[in-house]
PDB file of C-alpha atoms in Angstrom:
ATOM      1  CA  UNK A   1      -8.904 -41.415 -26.676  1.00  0.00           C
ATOM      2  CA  UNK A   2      -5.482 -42.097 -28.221  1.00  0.00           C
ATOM      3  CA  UNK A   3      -5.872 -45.678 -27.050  1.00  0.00           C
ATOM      4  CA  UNK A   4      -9.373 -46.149 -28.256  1.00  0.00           C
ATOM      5  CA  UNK A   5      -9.670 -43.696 -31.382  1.00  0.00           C
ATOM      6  CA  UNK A   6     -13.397 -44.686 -32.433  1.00  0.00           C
ATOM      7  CA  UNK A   7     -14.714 -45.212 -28.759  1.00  0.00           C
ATOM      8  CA  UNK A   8     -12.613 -42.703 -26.539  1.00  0.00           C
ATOM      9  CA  UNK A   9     -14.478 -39.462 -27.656  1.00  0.00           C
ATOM     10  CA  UNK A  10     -17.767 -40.958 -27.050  1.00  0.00           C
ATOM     11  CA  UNK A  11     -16.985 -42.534 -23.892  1.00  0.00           C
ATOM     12  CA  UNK A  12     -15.431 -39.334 -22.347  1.00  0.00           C
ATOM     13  CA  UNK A  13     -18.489 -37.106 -23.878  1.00  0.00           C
ATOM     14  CA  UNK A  14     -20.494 -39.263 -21.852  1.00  0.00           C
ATOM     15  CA  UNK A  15     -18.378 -39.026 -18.919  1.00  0.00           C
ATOM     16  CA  UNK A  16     -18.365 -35.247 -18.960  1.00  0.00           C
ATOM     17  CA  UNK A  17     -21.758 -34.787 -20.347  1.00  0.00           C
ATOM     18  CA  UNK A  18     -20.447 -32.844 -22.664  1.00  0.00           C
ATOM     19  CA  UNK A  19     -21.709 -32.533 -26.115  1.00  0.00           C
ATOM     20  CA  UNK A  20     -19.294 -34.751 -28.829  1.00  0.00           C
ATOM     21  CA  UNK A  21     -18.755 -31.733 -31.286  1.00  0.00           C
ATOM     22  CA  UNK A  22     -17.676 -29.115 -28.660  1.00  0.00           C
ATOM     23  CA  UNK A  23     -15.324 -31.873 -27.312  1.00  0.00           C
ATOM     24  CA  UNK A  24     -14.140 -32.198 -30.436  1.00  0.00           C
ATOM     25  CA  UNK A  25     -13.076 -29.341 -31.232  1.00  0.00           C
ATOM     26  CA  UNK A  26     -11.407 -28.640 -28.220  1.00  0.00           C
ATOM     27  CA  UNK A  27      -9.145 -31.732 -29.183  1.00  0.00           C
ATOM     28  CA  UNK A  28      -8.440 -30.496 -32.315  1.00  0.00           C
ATOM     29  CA  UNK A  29      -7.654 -27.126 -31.095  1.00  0.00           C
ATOM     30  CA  UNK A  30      -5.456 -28.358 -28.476  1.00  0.00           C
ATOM     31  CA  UNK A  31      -3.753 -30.454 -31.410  1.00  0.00           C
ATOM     32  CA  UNK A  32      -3.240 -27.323 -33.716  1.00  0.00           C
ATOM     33  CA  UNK A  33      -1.636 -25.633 -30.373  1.00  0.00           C
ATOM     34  CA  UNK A  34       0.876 -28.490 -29.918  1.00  0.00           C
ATOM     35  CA  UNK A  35       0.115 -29.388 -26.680  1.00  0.00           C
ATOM     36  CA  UNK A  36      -0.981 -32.836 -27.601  1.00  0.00           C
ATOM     37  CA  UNK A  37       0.512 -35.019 -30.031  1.00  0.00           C
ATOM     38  CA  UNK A  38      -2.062 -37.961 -30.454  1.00  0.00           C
ATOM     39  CA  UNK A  39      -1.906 -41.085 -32.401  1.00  0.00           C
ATOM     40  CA  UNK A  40      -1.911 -41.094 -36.351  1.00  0.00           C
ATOM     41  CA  UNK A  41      -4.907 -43.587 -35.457  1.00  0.00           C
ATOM     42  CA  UNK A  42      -6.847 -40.288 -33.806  1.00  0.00           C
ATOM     43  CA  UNK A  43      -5.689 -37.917 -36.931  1.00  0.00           C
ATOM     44  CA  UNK A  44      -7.098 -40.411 -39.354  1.00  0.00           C
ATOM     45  CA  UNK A  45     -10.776 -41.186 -37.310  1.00  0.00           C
ATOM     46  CA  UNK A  46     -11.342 -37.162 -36.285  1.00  0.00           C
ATOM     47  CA  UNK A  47     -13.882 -35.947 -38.227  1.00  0.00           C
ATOM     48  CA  UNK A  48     -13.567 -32.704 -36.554  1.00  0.00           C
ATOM     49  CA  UNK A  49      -9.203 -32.316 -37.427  1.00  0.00           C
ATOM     50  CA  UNK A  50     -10.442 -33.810 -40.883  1.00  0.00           C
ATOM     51  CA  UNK A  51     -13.374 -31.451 -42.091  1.00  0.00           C
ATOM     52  CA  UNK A  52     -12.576 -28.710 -40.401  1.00  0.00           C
ATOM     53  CA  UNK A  53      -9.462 -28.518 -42.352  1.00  0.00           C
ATOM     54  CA  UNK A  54      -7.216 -29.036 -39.294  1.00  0.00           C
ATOM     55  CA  UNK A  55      -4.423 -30.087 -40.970  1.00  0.00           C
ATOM     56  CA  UNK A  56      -3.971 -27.650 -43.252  1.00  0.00           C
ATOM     57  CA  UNK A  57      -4.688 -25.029 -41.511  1.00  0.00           C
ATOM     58  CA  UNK A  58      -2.445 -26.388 -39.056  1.00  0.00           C
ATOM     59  CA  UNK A  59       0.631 -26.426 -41.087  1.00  0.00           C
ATOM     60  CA  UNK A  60      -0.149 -22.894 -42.105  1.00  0.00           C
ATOM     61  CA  UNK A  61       0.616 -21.870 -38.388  1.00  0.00           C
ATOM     62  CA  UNK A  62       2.868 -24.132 -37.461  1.00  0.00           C
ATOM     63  CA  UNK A  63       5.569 -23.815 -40.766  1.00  0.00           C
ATOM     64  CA  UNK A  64       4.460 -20.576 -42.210  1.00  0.00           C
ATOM     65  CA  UNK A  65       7.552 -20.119 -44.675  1.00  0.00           C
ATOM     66  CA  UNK A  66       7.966 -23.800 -45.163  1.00  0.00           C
ATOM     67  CA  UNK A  67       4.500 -23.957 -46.310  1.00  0.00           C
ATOM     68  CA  UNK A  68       5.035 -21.521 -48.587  1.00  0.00           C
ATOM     69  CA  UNK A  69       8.184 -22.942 -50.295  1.00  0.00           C
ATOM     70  CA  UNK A  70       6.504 -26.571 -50.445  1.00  0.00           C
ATOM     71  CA  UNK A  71       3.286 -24.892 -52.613  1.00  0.00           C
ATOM     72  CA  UNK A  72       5.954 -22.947 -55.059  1.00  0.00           C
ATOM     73  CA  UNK A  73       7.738 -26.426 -55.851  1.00  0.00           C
ATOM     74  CA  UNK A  74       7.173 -27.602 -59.123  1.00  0.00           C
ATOM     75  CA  UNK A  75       6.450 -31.054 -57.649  1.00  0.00           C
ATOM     76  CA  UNK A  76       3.771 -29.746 -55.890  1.00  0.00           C
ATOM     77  CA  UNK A  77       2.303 -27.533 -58.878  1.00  0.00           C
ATOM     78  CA  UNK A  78       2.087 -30.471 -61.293  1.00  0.00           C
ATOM     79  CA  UNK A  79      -0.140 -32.810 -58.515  1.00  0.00           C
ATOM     80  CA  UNK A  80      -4.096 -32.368 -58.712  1.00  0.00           C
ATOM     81  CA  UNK A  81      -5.584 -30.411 -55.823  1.00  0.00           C
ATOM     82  CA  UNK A  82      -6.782 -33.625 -54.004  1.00  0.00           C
ATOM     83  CA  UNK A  83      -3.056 -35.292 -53.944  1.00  0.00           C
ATOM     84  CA  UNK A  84      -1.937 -32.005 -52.861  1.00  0.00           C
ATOM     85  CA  UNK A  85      -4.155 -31.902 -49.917  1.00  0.00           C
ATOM     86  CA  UNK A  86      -3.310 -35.541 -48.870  1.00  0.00           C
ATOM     87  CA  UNK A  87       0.208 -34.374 -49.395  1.00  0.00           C
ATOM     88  CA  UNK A  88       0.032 -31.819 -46.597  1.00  0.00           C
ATOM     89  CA  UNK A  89      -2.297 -33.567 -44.484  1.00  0.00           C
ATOM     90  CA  UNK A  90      -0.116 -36.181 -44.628  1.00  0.00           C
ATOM     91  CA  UNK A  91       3.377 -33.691 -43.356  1.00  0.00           C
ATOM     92  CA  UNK A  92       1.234 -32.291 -40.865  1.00  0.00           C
ATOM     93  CA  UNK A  93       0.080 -35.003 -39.154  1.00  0.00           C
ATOM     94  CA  UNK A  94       3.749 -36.213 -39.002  1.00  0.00           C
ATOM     95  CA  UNK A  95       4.845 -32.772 -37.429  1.00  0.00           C
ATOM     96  CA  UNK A  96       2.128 -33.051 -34.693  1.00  0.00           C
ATOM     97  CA  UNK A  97       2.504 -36.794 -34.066  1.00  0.00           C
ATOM     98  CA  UNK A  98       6.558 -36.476 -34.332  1.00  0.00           C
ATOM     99  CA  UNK A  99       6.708 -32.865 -32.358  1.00  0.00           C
ATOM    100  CA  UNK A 100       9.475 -31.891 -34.676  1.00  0.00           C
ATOM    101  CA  UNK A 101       9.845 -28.781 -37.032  1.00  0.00           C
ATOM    102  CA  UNK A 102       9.157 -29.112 -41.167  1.00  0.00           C
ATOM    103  CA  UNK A 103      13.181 -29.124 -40.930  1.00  0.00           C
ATOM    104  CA  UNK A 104      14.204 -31.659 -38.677  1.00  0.00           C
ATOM    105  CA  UNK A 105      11.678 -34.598 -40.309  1.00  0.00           C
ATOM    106  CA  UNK A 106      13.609 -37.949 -41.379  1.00  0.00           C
ATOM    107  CA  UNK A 107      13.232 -40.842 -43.681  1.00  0.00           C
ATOM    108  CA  UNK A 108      12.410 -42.754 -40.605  1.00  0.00           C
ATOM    109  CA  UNK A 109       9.693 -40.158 -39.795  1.00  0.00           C
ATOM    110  CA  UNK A 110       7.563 -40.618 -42.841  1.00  0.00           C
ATOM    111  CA  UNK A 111       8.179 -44.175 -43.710  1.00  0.00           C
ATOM    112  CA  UNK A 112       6.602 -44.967 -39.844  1.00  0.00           C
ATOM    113  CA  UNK A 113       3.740 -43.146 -40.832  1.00  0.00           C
ATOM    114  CA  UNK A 114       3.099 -44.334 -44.522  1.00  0.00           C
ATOM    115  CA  UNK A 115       3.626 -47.741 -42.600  1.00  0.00           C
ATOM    116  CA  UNK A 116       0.568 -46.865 -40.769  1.00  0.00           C
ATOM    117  CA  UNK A 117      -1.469 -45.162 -43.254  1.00  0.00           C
ATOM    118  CA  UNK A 118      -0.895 -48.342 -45.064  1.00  0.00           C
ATOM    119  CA  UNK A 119      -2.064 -50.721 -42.258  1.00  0.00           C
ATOM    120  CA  UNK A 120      -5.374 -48.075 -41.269  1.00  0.00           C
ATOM    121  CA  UNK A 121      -5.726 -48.688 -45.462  1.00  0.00           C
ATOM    122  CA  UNK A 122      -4.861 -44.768 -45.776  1.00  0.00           C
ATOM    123  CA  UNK A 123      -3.082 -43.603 -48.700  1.00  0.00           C
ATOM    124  CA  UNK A 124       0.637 -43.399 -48.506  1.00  0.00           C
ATOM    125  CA  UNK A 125       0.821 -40.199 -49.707  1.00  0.00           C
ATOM    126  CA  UNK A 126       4.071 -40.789 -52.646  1.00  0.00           C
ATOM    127  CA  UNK A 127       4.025 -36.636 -53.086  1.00  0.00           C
ATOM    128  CA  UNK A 128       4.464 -36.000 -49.552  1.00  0.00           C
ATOM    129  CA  UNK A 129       7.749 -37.718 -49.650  1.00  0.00           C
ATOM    130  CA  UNK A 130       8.838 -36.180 -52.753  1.00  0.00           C
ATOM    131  CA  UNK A 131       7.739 -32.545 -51.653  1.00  0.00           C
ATOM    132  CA  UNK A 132      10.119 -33.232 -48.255  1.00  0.00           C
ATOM    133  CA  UNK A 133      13.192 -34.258 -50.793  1.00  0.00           C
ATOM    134  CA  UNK A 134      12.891 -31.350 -52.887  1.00  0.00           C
ATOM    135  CA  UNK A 135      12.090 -28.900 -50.128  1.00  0.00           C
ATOM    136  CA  UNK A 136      15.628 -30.530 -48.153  1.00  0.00           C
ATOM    137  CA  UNK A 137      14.636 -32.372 -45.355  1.00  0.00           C
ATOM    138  CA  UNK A 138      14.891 -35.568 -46.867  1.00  0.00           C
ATOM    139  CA  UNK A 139      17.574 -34.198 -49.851  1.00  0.00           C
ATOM    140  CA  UNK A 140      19.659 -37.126 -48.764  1.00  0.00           C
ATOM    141  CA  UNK A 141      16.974 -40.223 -49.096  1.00  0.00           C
ATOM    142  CA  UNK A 142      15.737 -42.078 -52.369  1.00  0.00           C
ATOM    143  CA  UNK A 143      13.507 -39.413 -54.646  1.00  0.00           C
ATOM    144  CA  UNK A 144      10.794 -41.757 -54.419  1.00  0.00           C
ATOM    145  CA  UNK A 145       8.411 -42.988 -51.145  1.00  0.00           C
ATOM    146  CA  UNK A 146       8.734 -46.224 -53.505  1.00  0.00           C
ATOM    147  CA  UNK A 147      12.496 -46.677 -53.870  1.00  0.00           C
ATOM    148  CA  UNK A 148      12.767 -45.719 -49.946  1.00  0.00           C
ATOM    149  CA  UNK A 149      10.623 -48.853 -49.268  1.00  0.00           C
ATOM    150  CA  UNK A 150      12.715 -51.019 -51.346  1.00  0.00           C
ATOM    151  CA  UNK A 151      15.743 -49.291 -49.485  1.00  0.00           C
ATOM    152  CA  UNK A 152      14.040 -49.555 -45.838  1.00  0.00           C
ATOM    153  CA  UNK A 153      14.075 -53.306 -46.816  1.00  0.00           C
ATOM    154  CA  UNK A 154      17.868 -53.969 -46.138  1.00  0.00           C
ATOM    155  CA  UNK A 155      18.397 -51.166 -44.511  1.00  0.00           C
ATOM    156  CA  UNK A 156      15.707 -49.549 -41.805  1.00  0.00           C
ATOM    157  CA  UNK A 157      15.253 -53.138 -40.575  1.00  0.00           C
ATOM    158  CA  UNK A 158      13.361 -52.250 -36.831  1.00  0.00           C
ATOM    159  CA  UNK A 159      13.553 -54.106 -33.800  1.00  0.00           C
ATOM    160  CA  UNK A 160      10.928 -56.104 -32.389  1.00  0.00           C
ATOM    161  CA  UNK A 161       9.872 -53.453 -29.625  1.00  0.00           C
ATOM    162  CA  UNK A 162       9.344 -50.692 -32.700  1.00  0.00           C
ATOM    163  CA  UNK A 163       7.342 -53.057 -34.775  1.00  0.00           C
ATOM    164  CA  UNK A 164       5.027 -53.579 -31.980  1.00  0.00           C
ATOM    165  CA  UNK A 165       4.890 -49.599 -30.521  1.00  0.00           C
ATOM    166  CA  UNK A 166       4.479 -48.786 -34.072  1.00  0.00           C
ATOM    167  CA  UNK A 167       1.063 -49.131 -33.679  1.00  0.00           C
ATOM    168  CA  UNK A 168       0.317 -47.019 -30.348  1.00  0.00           C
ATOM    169  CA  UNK A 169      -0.621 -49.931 -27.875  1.00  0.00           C
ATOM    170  CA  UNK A 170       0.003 -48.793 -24.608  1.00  0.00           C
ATOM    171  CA  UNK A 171       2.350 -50.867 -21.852  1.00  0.00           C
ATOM    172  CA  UNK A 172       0.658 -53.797 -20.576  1.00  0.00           C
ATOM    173  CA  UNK A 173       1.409 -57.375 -19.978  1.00  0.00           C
ATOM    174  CA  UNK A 174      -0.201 -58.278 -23.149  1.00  0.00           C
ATOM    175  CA  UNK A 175       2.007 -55.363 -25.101  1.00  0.00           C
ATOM    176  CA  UNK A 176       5.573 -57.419 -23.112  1.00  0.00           C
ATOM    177  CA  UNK A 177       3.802 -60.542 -24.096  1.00  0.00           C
ATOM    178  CA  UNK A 178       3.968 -59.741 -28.108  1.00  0.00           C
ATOM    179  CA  UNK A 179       7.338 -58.566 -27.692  1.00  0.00           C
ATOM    180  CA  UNK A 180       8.055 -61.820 -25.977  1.00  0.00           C
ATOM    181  CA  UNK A 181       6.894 -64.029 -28.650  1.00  0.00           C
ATOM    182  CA  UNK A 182       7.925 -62.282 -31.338  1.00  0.00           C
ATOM    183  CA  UNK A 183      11.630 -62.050 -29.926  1.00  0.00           C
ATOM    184  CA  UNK A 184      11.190 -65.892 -29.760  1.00  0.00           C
ATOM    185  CA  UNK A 185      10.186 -65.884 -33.639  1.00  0.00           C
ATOM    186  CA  UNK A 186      12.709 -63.766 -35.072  1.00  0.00           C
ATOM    187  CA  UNK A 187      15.634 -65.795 -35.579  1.00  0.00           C
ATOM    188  CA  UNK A 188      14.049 -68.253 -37.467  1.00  0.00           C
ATOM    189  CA  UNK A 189      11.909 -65.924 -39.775  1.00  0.00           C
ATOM    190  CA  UNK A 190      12.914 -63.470 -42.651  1.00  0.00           C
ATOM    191  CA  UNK A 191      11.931 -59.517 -41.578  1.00  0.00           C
ATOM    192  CA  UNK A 192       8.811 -59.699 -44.192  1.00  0.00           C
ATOM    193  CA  UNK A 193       7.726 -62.502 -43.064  1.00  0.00           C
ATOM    194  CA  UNK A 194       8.281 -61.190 -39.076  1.00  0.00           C
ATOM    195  CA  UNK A 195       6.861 -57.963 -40.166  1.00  0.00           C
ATOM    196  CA  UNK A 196       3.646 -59.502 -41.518  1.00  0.00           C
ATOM    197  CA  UNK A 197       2.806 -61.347 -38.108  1.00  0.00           C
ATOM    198  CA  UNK A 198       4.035 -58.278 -36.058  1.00  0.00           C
ATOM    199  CA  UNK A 199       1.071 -56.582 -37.931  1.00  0.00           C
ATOM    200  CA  UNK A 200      -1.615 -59.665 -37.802  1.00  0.00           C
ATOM    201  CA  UNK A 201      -1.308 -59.763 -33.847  1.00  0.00           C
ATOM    202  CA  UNK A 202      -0.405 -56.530 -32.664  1.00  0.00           C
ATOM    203  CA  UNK A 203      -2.678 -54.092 -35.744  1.00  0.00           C
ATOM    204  CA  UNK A 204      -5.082 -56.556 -36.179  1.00  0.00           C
ATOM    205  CA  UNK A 205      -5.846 -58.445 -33.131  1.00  0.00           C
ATOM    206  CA  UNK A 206      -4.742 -56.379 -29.944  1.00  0.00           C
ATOM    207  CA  UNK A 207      -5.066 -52.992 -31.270  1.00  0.00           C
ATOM    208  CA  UNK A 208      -8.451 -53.529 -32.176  1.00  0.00           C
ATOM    209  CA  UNK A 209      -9.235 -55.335 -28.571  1.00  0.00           C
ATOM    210  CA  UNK A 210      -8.543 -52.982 -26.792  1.00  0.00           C
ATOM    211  CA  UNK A 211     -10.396 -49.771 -29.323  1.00  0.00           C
ATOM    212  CA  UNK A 212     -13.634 -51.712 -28.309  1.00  0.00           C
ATOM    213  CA  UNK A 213     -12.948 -52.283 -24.750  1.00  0.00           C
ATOM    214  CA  UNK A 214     -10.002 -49.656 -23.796  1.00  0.00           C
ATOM    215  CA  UNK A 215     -10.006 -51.255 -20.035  1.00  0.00           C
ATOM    216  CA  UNK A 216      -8.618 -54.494 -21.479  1.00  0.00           C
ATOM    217  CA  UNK A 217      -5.840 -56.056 -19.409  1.00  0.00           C
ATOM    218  CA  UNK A 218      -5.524 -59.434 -20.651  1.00  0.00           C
ATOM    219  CA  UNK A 219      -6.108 -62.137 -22.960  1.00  0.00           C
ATOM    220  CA  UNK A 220      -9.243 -63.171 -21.272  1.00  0.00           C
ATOM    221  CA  UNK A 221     -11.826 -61.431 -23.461  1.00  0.00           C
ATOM    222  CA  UNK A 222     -15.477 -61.262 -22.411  1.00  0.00           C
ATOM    223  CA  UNK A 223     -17.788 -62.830 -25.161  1.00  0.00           C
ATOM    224  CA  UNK A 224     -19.438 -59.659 -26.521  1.00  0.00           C
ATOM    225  CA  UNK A 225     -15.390 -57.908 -26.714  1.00  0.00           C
ATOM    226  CA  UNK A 226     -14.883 -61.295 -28.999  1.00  0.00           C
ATOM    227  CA  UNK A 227     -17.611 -60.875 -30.533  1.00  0.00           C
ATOM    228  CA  UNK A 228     -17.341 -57.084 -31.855  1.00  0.00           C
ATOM    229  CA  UNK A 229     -13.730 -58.220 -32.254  1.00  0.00           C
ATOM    230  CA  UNK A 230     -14.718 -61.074 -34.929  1.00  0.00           C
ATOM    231  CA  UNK A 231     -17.491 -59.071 -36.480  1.00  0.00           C
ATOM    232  CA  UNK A 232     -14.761 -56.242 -37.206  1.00  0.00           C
ATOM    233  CA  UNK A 233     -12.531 -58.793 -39.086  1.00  0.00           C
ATOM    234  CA  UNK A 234     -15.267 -60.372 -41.156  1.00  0.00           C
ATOM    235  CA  UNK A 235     -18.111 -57.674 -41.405  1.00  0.00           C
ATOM    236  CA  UNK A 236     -21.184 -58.924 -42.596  1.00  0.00           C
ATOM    237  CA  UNK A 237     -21.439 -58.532 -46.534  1.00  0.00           C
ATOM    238  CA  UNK A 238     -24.458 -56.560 -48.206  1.00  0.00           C
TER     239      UNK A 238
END
């Protein structure tokens, strides 16, 4: 399911004959127990982590105090009730995905995820980044999500292997293939630039290949795994 986010659940309801809600909920709950940590890619496509208020109510367990402290910040008071709620949906899904406590989160942490919130065309959740400064885990980074993107820039620069297992593709010849080619671009392309194609081949292309057909081993795709693949990067318009 991790590997194929929209698919997995249905395929392995099928499997088990099981219905798709109970299943679902027994992800979730194994989620809020911490005995999982799936993809951000499965935390943004649950419906049942997502309505049934899985985040939040997961934070509430899993950082009872912290919680507590983060809603009494004046930061927090000020935002409407929706950005709050994308604020903490936003921390918690970190803390599962990351394993850590509220404490121990990093810069690093949240930029990787607003990275992907921004590629899955999430929001980036700014308050949830200014919430973690005020509350101390990030008291040492940029008071802004904004200024630590400018910062990251310069100075968070990753390496070829993160940009590609940044977006949870499992190991495969195709995964060592990216890396490959992308070593070979590097030197002669900026980081943005590098960045921008990491995202167009790996995001776009393989990531999606293999969420439609999770058995996917290669580069030879059968013409209906082509075909979803195309109709998901040009959907038909109304």
């Amino acid at each position: 399911m991790d590997q194929a986010p929209r698919e997995g659940l249905k395929e392995l309801s099928e499997r088990l004959s099981v219905g798709r809600i109970f299943l679902s909920s027994g992800v979730s709950t194994l989620v809020r127990a911490r005995l999982v940590r799936p993809s951000y890619e499965w935390m943004f496509s649950s419906k049942q982590w997502n309505q049934s208020r899985g985040s939040l109510s997961f934070l509430e367990v899993a950082e009872p105090t912290e919680t507590a402290r983060l809603r009494a910040l004046p930061e927090y008071e000020r935002g409407h009730e929706l950005i709050r709620r994308n604020a903490e949906n936003a921390i918690a899904r970190i803390l599962v995905r990351t394993g850590k406590r509220l404490g121990k989160l990093t810069g690093d942490d949240v930029l990787a995820y607003s990275h992907i919130a921004r590629s899955s065309r999430h929001a980036k959740e700014h308050l949830a980044w200014e919430l973690l400064v005020a509350l101390g885990p990030l008291a040492g980074e940029p008071p802004t999500l904004r200024a630590a993107w400018h910062a990251s820039v310069s100075s968070r620069r990753h390496t070829v292997k993160t940009l590609v297992d940044r977006y949870g593709i499992p190991p495969s010849r195709v995964r060592d293939l990216l890396i490959d080619y992308l070593e070979e671009l590097k030197p002669n392309m900026d980081y943005g630039s590098l960045e921008g194609v990491a995202y167009r081949l790996v995001r776009l292309f393989w990531a999606e290949i293999i969420d439609i057909n999770p058995d996917q081993k290669d580069l030879r795709l059968p013409p209906d795994v082509a075909a979803q693949w195309r109709e998901r990067m040009d959907p038909p318009h109304a």
